[in-house]
Short mmCIF file of N, CA and C in Angstrom, two decimals:
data_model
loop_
_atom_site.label_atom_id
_atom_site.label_comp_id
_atom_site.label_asym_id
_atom_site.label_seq_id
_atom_site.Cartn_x
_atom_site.Cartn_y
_atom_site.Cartn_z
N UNK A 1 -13.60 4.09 3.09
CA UNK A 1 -12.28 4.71 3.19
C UNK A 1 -12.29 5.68 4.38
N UNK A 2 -11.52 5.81 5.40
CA UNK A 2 -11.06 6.55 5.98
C UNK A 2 -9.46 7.59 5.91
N UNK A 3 -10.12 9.02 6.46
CA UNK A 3 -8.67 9.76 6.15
C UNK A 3 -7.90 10.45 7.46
N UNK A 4 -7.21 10.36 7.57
CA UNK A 4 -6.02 11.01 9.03
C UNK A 4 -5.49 11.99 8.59
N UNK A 5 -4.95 12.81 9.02
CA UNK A 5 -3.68 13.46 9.10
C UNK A 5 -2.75 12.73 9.68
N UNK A 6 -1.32 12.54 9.40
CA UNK A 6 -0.26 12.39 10.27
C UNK A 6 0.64 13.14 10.02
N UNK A 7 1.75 13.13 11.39
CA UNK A 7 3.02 14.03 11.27
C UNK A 7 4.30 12.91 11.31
N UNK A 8 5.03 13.04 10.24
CA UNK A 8 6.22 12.18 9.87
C UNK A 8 7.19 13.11 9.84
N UNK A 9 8.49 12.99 10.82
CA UNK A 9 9.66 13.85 10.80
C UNK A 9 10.69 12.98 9.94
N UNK A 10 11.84 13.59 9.52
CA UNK A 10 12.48 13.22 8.79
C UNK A 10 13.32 12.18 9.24
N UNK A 11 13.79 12.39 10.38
CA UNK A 11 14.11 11.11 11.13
C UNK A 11 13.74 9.51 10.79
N UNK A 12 14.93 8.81 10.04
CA UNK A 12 14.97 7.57 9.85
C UNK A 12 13.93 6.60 10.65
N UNK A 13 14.52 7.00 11.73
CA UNK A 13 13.92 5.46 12.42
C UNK A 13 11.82 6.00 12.61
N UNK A 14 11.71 7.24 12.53
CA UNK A 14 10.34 7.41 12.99
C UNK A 14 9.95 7.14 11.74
N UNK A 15 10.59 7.20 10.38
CA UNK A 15 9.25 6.62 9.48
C UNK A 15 9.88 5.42 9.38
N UNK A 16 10.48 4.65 9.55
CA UNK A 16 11.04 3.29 9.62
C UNK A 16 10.03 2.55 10.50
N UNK A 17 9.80 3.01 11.91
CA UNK A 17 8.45 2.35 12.76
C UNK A 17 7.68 2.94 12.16
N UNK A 18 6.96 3.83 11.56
CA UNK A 18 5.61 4.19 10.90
C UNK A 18 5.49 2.65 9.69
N UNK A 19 6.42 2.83 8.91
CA UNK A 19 6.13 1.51 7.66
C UNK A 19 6.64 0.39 8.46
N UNK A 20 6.87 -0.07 9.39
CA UNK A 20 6.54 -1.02 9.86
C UNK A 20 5.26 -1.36 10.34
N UNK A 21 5.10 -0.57 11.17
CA UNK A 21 3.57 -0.47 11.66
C UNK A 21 2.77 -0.60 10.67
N UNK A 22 2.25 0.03 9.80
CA UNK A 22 1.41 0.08 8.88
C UNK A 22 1.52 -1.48 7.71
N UNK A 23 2.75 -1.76 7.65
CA UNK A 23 3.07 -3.12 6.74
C UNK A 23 2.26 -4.30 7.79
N UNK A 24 1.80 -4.03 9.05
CA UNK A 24 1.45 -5.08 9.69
C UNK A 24 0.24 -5.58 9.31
N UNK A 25 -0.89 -4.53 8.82
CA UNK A 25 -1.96 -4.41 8.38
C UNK A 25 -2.50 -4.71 7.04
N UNK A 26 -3.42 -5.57 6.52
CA UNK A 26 -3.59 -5.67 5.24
C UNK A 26 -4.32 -4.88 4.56
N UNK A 27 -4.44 -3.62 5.20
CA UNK A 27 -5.63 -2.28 4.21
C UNK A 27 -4.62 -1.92 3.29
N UNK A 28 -4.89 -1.52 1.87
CA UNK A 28 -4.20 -0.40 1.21
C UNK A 28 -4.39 1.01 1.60
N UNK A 29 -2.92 1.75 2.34
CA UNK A 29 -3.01 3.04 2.52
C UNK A 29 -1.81 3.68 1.37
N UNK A 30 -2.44 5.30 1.48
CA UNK A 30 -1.34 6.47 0.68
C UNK A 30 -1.30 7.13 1.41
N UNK A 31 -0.06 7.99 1.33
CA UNK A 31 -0.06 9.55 1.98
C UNK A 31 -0.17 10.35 0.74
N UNK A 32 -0.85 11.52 1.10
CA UNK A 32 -1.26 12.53 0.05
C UNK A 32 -0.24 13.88 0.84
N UNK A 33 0.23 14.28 -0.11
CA UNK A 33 1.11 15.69 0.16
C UNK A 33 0.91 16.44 -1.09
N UNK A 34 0.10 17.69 -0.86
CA UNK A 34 -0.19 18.15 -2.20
C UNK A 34 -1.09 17.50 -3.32
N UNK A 35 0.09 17.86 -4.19
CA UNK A 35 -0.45 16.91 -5.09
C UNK A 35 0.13 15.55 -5.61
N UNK A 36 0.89 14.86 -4.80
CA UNK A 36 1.66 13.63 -4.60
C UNK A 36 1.00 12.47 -3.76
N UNK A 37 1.05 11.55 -4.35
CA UNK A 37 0.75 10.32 -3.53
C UNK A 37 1.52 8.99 -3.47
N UNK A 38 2.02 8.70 -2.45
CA UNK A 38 2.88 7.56 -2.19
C UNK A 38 1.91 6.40 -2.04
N UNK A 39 2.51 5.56 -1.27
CA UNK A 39 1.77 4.32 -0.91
C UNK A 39 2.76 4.48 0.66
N UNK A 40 1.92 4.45 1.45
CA UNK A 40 2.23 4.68 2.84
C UNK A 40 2.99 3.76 3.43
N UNK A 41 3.12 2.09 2.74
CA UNK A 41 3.89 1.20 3.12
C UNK A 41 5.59 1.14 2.24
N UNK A 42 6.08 2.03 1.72
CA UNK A 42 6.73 2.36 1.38
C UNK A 42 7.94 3.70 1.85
N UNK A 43 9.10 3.12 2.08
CA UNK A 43 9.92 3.71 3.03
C UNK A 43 10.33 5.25 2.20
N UNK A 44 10.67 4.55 0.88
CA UNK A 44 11.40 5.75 -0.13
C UNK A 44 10.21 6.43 -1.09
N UNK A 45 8.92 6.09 -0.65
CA UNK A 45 7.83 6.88 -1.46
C UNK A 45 7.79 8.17 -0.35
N UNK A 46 7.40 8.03 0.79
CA UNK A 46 7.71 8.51 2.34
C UNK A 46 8.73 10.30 1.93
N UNK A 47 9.64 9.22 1.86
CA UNK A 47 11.12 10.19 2.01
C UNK A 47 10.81 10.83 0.79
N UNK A 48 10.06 10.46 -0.59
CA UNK A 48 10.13 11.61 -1.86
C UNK A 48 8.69 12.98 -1.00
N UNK A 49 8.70 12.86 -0.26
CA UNK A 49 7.39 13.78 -0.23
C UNK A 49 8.00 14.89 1.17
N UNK A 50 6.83 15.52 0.95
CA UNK A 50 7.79 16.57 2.23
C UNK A 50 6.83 16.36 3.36
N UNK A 51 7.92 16.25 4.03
CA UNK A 51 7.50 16.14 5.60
C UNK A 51 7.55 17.22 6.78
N UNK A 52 7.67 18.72 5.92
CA UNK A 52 7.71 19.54 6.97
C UNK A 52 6.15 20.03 7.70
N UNK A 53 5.51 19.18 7.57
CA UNK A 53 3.79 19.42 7.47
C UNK A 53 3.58 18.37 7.86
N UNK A 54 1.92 18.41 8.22
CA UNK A 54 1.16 16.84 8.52
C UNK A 54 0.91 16.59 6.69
N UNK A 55 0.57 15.23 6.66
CA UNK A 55 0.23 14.29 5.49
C UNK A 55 -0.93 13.98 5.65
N UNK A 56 -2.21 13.94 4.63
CA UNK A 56 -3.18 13.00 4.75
C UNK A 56 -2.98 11.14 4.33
N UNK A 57 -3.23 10.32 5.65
CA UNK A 57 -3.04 8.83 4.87
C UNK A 57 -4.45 8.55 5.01
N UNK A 58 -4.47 7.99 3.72
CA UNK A 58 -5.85 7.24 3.22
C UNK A 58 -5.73 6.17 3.24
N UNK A 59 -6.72 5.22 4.11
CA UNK A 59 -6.97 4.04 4.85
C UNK A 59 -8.51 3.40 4.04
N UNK A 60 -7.97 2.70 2.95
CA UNK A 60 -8.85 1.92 1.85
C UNK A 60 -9.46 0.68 2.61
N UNK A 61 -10.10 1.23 3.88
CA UNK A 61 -11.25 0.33 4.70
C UNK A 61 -11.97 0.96 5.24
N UNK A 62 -13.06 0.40 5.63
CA UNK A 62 -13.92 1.03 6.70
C UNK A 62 -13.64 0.51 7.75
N UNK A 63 -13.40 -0.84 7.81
CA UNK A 63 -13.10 -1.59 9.36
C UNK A 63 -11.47 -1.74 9.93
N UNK A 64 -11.20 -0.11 10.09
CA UNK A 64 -9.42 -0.03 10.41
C UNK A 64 -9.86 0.45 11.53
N UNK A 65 -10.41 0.09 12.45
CA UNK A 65 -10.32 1.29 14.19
C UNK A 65 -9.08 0.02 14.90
N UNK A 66 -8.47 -1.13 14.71
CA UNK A 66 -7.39 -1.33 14.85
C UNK A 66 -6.14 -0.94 15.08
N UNK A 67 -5.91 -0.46 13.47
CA UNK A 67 -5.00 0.31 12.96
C UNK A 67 -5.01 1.72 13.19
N UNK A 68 -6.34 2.41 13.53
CA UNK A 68 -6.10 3.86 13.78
C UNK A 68 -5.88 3.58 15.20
N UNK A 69 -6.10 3.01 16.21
CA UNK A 69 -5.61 2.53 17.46
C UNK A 69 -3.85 2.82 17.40
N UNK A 70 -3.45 1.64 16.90
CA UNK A 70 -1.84 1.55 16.34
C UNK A 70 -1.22 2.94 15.80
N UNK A 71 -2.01 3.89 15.19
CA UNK A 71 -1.30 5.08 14.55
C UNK A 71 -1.72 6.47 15.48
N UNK A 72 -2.32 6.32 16.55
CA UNK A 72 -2.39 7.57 17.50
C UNK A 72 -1.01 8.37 17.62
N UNK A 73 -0.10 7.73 17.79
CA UNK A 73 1.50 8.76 18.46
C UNK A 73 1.50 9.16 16.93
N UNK A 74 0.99 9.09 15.61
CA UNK A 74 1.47 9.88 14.11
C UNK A 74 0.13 10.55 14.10
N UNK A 75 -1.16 10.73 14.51
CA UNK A 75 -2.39 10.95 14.05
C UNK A 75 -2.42 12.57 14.69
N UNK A 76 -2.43 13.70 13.94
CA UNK A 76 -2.66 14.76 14.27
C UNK A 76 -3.96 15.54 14.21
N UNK A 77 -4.69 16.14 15.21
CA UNK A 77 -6.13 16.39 15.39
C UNK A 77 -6.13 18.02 14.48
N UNK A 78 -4.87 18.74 15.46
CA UNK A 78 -5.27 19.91 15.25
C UNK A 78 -4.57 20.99 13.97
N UNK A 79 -4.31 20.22 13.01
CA UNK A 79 -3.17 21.21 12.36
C UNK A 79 -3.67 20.45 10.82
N UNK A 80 -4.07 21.21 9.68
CA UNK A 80 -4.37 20.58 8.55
C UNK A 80 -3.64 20.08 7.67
N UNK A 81 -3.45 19.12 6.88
CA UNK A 81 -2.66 18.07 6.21
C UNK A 81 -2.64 19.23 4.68
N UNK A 82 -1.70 18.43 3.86
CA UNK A 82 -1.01 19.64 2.82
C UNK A 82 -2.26 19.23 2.01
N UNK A 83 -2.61 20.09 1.19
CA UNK A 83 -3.75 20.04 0.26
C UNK A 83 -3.24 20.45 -1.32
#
């Protein structure tokens, strides 16, 4: 398993290309906010969680350097995901 931070604004279309992107891939991912967990390929799990923060998504592979390729413009280095 691998874990990211990302930053998802509320803006339709940016998590609209995020679950697209991610639906391309056959890993099971979540975003973790708190104490909430969606399923990251899911538009309206997304929208129940808050997005004024980075998210941790959990990437249920080891062999995703693909997909973390594909998720650089959401992948945040310096700012910690909601705990």
């Amino acid at each position: 398993m691998k874990s990211v931070n990302v930053r998802l604004t509320m803006m339709t279309d940016h998590v609209k290309n995020f679950v697209s992107l991610v639906n391309r891939y056959p890993y099971d991912m979540d975003l973790r906010s708190g104490r909430y967990v969606v399923d990251a390929k899911s538009i309206l799990g997304i929208f129940s969680i808050d997005l004024s923060r980075p998210i941790r998504l959990d990437i249920y592979s080891d062999e995703c350097d693909d997909l973390l390729k594909a998720l650089e413009p959401y992948i945040v280095k310096d700012e910690p995901a909601q705990e």
